[in-house]
PDB file of C-alpha atoms and ligand atoms in Angstrom:
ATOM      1  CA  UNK A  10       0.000   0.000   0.000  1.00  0.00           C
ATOM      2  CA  UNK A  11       1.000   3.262  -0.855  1.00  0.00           C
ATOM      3  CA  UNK A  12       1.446   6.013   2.033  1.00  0.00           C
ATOM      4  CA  UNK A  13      -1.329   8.252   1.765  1.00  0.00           C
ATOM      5  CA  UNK A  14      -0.585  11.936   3.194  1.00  0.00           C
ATOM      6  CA  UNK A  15      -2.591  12.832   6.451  1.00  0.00           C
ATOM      7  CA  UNK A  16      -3.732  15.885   4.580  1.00  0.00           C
ATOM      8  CA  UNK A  17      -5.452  15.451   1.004  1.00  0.00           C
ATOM      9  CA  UNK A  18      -6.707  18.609  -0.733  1.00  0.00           C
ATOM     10  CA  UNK A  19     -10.632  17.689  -1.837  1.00  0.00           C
ATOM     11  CA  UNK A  20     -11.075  18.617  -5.409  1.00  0.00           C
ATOM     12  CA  UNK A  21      -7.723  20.644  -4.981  1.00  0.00           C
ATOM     13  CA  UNK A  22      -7.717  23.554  -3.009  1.00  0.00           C
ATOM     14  CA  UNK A  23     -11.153  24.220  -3.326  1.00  0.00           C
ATOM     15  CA  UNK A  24     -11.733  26.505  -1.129  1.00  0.00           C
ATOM     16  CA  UNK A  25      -9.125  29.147  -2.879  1.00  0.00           C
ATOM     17  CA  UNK A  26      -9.755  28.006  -6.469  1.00  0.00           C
ATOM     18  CA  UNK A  27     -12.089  26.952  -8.249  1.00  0.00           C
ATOM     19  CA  UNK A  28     -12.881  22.963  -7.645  1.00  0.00           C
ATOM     20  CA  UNK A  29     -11.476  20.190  -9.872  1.00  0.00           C
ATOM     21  CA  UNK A  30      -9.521  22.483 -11.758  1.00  0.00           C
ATOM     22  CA  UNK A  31      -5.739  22.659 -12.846  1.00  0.00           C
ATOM     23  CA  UNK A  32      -5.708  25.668 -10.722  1.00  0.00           C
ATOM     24  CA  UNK A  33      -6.966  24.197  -7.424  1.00  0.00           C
ATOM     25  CA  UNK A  34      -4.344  21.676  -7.618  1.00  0.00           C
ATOM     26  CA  UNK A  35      -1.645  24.058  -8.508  1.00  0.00           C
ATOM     27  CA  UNK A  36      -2.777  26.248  -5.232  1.00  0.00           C
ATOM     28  CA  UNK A  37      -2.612  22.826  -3.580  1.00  0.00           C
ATOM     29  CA  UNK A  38       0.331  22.431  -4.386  1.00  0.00           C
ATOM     30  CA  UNK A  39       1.710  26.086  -3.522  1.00  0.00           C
ATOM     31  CA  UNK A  40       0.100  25.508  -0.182  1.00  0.00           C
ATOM     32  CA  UNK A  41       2.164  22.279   0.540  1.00  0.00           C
ATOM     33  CA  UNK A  42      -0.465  19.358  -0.114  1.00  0.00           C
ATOM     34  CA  UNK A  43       1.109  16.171  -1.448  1.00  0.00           C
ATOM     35  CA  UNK A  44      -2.330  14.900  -2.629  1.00  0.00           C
ATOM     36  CA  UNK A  45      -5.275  16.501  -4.441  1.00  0.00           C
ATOM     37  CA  UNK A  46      -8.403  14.777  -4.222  1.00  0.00           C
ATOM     38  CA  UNK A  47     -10.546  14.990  -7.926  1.00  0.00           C
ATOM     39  CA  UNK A  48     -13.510  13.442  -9.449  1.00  0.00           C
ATOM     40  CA  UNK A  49     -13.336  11.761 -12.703  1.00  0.00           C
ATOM     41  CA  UNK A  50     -16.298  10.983 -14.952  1.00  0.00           C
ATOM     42  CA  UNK A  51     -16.206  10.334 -19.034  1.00  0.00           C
ATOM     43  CA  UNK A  52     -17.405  12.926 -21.781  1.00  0.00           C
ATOM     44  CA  UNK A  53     -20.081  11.712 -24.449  1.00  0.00           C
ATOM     45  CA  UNK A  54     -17.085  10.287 -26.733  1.00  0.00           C
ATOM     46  CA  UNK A  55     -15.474   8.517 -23.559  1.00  0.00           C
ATOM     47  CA  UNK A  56     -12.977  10.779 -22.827  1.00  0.00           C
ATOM     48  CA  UNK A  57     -11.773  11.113 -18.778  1.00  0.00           C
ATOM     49  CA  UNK A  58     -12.757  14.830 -17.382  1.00  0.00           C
ATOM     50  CA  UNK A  59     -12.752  15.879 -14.122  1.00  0.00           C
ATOM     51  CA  UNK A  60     -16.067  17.110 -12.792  1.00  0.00           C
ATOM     52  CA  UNK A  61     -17.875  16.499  -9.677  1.00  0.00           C
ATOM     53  CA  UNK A  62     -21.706  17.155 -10.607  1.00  0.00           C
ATOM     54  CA  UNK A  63     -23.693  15.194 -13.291  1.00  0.00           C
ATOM     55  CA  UNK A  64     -24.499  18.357 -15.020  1.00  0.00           C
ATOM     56  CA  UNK A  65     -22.488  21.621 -16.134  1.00  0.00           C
ATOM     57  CA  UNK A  66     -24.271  24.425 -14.881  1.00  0.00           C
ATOM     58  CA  UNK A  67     -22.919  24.773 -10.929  1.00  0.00           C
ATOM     59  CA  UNK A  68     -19.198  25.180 -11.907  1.00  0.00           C
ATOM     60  CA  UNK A  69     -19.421  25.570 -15.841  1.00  0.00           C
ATOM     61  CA  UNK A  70     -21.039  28.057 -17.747  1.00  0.00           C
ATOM     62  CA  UNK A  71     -22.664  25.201 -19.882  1.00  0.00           C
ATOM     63  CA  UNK A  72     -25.697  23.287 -19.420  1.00  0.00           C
ATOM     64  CA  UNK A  73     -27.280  19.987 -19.201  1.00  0.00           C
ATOM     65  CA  UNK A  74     -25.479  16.612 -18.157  1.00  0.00           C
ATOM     66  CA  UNK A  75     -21.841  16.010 -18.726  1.00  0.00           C
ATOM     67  CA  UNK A  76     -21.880  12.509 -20.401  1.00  0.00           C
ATOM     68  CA  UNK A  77     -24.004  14.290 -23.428  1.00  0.00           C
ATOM     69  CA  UNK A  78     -21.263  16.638 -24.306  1.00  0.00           C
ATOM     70  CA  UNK A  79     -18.264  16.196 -26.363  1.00  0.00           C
ATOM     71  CA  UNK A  80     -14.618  16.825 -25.318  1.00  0.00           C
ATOM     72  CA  UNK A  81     -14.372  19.595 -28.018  1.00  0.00           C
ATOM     73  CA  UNK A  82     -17.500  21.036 -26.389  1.00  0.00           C
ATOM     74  CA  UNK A  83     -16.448  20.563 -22.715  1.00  0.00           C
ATOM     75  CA  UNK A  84     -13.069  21.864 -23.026  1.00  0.00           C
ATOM     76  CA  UNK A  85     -14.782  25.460 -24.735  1.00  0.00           C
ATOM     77  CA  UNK A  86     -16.531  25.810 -21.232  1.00  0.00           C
ATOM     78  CA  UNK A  87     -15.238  28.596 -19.126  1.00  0.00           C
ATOM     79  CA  UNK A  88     -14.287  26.226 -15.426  1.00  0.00           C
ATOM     80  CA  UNK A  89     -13.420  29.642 -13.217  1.00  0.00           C
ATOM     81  CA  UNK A  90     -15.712  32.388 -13.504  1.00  0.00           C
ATOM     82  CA  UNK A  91     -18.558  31.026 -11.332  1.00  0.00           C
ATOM     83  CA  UNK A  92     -16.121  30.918  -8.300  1.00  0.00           C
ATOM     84  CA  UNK A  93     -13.701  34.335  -9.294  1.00  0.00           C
ATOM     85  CA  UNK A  94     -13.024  36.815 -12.238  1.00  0.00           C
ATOM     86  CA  UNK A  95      -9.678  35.895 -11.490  1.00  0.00           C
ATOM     87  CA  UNK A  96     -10.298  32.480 -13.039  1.00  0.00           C
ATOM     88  CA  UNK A  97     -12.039  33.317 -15.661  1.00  0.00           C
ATOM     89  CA  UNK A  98     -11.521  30.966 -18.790  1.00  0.00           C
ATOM     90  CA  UNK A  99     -10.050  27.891 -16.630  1.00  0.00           C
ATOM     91  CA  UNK A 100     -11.422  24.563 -18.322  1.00  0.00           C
ATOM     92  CA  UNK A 101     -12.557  21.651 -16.833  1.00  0.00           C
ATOM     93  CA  UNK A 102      -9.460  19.283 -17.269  1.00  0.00           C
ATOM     94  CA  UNK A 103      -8.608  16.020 -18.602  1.00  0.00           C
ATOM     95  CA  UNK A 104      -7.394  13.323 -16.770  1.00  0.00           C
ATOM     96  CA  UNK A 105      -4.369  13.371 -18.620  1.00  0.00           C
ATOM     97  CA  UNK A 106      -3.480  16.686 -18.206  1.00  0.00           C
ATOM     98  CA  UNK A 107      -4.026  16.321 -14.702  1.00  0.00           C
ATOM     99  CA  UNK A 108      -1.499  13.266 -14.288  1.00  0.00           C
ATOM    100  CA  UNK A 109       1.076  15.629 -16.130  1.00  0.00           C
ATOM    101  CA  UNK A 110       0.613  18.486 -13.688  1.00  0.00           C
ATOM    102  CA  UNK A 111       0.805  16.329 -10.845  1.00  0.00           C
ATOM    103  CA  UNK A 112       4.166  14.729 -12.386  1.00  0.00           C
ATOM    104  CA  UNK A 113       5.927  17.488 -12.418  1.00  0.00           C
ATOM    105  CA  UNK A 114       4.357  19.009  -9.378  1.00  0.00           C
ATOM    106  CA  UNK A 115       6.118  15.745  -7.715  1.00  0.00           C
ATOM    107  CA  UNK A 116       2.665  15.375  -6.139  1.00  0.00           C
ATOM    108  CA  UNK A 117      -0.192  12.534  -5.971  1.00  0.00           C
ATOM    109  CA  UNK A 118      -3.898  12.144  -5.971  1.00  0.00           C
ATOM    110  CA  UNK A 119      -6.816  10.094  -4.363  1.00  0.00           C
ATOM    111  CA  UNK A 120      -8.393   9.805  -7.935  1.00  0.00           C
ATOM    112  CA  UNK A 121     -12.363   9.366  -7.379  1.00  0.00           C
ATOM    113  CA  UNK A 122     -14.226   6.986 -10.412  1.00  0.00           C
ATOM    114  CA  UNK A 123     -17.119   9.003 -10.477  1.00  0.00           C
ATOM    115  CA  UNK A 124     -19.844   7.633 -13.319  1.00  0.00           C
ATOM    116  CA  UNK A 125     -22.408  10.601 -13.175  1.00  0.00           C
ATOM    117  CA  UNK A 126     -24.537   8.667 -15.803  1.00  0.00           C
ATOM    118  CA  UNK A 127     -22.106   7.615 -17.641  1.00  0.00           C
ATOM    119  CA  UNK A 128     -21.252   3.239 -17.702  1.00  0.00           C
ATOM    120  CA  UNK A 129     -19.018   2.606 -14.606  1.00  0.00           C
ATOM    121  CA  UNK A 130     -16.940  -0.189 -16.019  1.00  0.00           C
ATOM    122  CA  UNK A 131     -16.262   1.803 -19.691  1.00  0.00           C
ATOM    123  CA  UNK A 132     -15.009   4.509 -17.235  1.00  0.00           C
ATOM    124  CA  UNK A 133     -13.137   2.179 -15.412  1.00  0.00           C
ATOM    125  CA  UNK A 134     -11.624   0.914 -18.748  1.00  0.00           C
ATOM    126  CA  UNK A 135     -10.454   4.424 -19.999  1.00  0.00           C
ATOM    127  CA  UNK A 136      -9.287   5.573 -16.687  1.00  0.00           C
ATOM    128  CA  UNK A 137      -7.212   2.093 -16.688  1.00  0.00           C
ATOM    129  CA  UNK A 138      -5.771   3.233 -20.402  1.00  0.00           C
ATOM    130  CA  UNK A 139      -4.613   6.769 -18.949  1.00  0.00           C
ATOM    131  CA  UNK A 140      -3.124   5.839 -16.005  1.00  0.00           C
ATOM    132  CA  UNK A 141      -1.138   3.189 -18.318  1.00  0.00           C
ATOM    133  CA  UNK A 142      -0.243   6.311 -20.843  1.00  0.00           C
ATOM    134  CA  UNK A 143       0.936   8.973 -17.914  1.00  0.00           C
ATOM    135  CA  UNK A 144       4.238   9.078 -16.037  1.00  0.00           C
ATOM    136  CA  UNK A 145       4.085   7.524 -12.674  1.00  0.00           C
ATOM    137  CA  UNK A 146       2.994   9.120  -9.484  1.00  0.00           C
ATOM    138  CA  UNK A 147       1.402   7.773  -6.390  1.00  0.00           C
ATOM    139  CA  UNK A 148      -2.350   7.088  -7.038  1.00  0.00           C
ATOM    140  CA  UNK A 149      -5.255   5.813  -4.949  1.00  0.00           C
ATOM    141  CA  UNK A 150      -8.326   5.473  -7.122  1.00  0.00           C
ATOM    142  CA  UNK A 151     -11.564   5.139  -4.991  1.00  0.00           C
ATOM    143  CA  UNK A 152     -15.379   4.530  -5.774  1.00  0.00           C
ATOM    144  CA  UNK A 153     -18.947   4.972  -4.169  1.00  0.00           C
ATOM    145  CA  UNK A 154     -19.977   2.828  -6.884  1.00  0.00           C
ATOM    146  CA  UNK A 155     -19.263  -1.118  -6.009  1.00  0.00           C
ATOM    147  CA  UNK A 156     -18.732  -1.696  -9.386  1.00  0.00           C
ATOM    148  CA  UNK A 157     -16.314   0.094 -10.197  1.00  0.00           C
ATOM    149  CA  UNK A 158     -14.333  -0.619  -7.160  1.00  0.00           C
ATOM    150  CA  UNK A 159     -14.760  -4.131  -8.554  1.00  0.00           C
ATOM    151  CA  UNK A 160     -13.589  -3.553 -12.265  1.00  0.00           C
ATOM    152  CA  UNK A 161     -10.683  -1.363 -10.607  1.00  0.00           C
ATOM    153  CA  UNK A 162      -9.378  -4.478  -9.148  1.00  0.00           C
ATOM    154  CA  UNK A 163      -9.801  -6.424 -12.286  1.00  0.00           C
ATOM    155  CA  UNK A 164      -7.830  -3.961 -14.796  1.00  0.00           C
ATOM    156  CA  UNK A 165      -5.573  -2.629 -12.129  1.00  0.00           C
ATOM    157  CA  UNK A 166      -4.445  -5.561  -9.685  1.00  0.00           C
ATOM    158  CA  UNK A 167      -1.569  -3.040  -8.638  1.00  0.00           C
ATOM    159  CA  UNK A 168      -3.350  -0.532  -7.934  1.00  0.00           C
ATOM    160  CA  UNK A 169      -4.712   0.853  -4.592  1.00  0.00           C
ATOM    161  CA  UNK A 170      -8.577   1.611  -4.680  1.00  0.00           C
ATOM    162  CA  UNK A 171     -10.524   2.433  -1.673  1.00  0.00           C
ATOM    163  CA  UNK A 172     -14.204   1.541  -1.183  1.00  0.00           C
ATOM    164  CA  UNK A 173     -16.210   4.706  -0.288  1.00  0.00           C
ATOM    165  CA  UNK A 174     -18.947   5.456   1.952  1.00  0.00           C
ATOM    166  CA  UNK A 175     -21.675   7.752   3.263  1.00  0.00           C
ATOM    167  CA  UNK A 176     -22.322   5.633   6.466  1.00  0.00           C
ATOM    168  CA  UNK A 177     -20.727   2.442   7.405  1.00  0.00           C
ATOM    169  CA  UNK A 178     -22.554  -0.806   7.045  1.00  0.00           C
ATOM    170  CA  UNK A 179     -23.105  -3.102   9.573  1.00  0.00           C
ATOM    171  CA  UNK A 180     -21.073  -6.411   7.940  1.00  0.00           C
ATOM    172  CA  UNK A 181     -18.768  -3.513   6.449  1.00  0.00           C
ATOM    173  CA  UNK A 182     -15.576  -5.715   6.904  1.00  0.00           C
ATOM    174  CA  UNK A 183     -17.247  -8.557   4.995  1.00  0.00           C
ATOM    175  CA  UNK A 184     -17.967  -6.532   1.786  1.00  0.00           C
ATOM    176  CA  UNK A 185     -14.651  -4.752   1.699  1.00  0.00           C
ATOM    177  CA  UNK A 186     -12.397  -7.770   1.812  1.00  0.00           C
ATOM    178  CA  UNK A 187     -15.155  -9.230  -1.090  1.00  0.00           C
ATOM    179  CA  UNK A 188     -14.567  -5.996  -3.097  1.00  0.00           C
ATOM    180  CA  UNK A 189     -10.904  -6.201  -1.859  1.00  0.00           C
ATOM    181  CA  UNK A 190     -10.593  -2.559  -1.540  1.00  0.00           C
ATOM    182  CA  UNK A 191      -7.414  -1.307   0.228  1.00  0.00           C
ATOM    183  CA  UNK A 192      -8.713   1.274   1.860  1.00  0.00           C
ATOM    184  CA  UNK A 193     -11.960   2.572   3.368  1.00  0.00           C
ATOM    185  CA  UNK A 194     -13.140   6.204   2.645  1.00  0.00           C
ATOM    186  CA  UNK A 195     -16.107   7.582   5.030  1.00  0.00           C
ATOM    187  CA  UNK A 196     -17.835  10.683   5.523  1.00  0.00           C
ATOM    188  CA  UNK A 197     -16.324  12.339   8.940  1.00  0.00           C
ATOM    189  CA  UNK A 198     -19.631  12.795  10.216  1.00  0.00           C
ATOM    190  CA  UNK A 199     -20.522   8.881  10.108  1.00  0.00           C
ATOM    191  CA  UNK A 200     -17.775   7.930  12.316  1.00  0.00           C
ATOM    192  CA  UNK A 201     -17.573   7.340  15.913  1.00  0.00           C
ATOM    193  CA  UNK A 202     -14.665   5.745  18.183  1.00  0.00           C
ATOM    194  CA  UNK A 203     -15.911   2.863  18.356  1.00  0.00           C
ATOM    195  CA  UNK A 204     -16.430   2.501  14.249  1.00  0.00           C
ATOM    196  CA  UNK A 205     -13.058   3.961  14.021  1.00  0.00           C
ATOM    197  CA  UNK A 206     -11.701   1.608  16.376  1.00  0.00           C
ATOM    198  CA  UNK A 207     -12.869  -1.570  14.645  1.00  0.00           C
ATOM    199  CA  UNK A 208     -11.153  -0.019  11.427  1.00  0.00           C
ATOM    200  CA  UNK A 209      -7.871   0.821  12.573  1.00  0.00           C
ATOM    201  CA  UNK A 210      -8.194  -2.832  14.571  1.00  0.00           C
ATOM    202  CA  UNK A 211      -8.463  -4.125  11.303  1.00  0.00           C
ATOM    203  CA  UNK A 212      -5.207  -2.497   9.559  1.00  0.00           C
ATOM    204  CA  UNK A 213      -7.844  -0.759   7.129  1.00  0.00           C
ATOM    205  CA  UNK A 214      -6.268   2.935   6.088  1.00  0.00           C
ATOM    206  CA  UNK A 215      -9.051   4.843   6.724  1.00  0.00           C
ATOM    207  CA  UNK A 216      -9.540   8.354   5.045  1.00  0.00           C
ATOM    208  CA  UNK A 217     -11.969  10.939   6.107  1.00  0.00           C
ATOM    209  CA  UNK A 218     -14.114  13.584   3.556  1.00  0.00           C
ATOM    210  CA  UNK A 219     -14.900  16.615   3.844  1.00  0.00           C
ATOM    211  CA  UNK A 220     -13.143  18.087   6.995  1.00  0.00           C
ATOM    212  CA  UNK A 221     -12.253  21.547   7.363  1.00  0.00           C
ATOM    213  CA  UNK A 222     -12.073  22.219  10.930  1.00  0.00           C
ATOM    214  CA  UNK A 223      -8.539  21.383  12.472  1.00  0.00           C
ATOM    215  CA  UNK A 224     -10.040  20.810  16.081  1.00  0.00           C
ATOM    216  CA  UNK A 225     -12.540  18.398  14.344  1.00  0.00           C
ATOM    217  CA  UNK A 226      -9.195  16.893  11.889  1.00  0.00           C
ATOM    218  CA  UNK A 227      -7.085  16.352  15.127  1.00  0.00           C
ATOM    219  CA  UNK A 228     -10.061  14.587  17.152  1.00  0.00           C
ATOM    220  CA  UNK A 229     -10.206  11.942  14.344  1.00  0.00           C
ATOM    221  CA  UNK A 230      -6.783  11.165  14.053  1.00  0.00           C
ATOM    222  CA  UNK A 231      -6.502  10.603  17.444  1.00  0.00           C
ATOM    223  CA  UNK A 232      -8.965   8.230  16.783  1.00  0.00           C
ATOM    224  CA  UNK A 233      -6.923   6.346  14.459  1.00  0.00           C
ATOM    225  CA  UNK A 234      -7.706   8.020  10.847  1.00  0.00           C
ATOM    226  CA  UNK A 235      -5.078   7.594   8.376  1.00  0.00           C
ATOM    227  CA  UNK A 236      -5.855  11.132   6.230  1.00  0.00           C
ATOM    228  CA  UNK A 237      -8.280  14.230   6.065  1.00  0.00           C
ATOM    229  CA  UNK A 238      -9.755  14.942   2.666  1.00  0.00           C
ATOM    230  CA  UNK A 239     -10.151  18.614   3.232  1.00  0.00           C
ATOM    231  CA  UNK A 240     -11.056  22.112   0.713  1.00  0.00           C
ATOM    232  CA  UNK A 241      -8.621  23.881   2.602  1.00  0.00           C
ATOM    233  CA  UNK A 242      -5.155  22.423   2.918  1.00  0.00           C
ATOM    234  CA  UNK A 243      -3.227  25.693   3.751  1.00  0.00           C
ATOM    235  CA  UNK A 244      -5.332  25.726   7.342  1.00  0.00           C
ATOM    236  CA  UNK A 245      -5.033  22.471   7.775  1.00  0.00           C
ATOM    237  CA  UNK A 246      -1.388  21.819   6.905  1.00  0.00           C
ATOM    238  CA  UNK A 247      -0.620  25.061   9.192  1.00  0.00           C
ATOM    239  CA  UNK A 248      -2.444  23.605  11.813  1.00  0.00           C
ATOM    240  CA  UNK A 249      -1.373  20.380  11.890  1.00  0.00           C
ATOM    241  CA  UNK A 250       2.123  19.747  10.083  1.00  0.00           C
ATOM    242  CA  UNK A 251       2.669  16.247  10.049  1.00  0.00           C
ATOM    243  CA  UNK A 252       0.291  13.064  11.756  1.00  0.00           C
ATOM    244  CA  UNK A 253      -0.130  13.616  15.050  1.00  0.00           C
ATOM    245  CA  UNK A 254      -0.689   9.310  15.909  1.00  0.00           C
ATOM    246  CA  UNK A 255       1.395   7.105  14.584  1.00  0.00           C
ATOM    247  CA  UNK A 256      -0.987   4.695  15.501  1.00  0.00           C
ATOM    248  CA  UNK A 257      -3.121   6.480  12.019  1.00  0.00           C
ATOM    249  CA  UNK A 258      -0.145   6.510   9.676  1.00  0.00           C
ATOM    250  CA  UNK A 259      -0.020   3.871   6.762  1.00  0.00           C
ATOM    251  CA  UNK A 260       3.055   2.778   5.727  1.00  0.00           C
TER     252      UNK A 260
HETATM  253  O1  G3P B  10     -13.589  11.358  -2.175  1.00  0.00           O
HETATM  254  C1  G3P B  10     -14.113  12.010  -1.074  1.00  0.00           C
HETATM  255  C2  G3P B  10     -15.227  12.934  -1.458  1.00  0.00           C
HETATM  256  O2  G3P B  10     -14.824  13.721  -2.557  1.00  0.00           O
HETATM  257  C3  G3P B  10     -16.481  12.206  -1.795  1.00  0.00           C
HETATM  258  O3  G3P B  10     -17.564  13.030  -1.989  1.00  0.00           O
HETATM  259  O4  G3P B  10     -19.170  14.270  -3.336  1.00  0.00           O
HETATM  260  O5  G3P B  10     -17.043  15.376  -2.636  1.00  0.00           O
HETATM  261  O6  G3P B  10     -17.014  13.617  -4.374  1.00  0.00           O
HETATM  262  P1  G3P B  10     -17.694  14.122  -3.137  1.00  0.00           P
HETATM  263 MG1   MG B  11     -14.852  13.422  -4.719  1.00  0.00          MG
END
């Protein structure tokens, strides 16, 4: 298993720049995150973008679901305005030129499979097929959707994938050594000590979304959590330089 930092940046650093952008992870970067966190999903001529929403019009000026649209058409859409005039004309990225940035940015990424309507497993497929293509950097792909989790392991053996979650299912342990994820990603809010505890019991890396609150960051890694997915890495990082329980690190 790979190391994953105890500080990921959640679409980049979203709360500076605008989400899932080439910018966000550059001001990730600047701000000392080793990881950006970023949603992939395919274009209508299977194509990897990152986007988080099914549809264009929150953080595009375009309109109507993402799978519909072209590449050509996608990459005309102006990524940056909705969040600042100072990132006006930013586009919506491809995988691949994500993967370059990140190369020479000596950074890494928690890359999220994210189908929003489009066929998990094709996504899957072309995500597998770009990560072949690009330079090598530290990568943990992760899923919501059990299928891809599952194809992930099929195409990419290698490769770390985490299984994630909104809450955590009773017989959780059982259906993540079936998917054989390698790590388990949870919303913050559905975790207790005792759920925590049964994790970290279980030598499962566990990674946290979306916290922004260092009290709240430093509370669950005393609790065991491997990494904070957060929109603002310059707080957190400032607040809390390295992992404060050794107990939470992966090596
Ligand atoms: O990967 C963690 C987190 O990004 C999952 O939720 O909706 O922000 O993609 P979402
Ligand atoms: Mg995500």
């Amino acid at each position: 298993m790979i190391e994953i930092p105890h500080i990921v940046a959640h679409r980049g650093a979203s709360i500076e720049a605008p989400e899932n952008t080439i910018a966000a992870f550059r001001v990730a970067g600047a701000r000392q995150a080793k990881w950006i966190e970023c949603d992939v999903t395919l274009s209508a001529d299977n194509q990897c973008v990152l986007i988080h929403d099914d549809t264009l019009e929150r953080t595009t000026n375009g309109t109507g679901p993402i799978h519909m649209q072209p590449l050509s058409v996608l990459r005309e859409l102006d990524a940056g305005s909705w969040f600042s005039d100072i990132y006006k004309g930013e586009r919506i990225p491809t995988l691949s030129d994500t993967l370059e940035t990140l190369f020479f940015m000596d950074m890494g990424a928690n890359l999220e499979i994210k189908p929003s309507g489009c066929d998990p497993v094709r996504l899957c497929q072309e995500v597998a097929k770009e990560l072949g293509r690009a330079k090598k950097l530290p990568i943990l792909l992760s899923s919501f959707d059990d299928n891809a989790v599952a194809e992930i392991r099929r195409l990419l053996p290698d490769m770390p994938c985490g299984w994630l979650l909104e809450t955590l299912p009773v017989n959780w342990h059982e259906e993540y050594t079936k998917l054989g994820a390698s790590a388990l990603h949870i919303d913050h809010k559905a975790l207790d000590p005792g759920k925590a505890a049964e994790i970290v019991a279980a030598n499962v890396p566990l990674v946290c979304y979306t916290v922004n609150d260092p009290d709240r960051a430093r509370e669950l890694f005393g609790w065991g959590v491997t990494s904070v997915i957060t929109d603002d890495p310059a707080k957190m990082i400032a607040a809390i330089p390295r992992h404060p329980n050794p107990q939470g690190r992966n090596k």
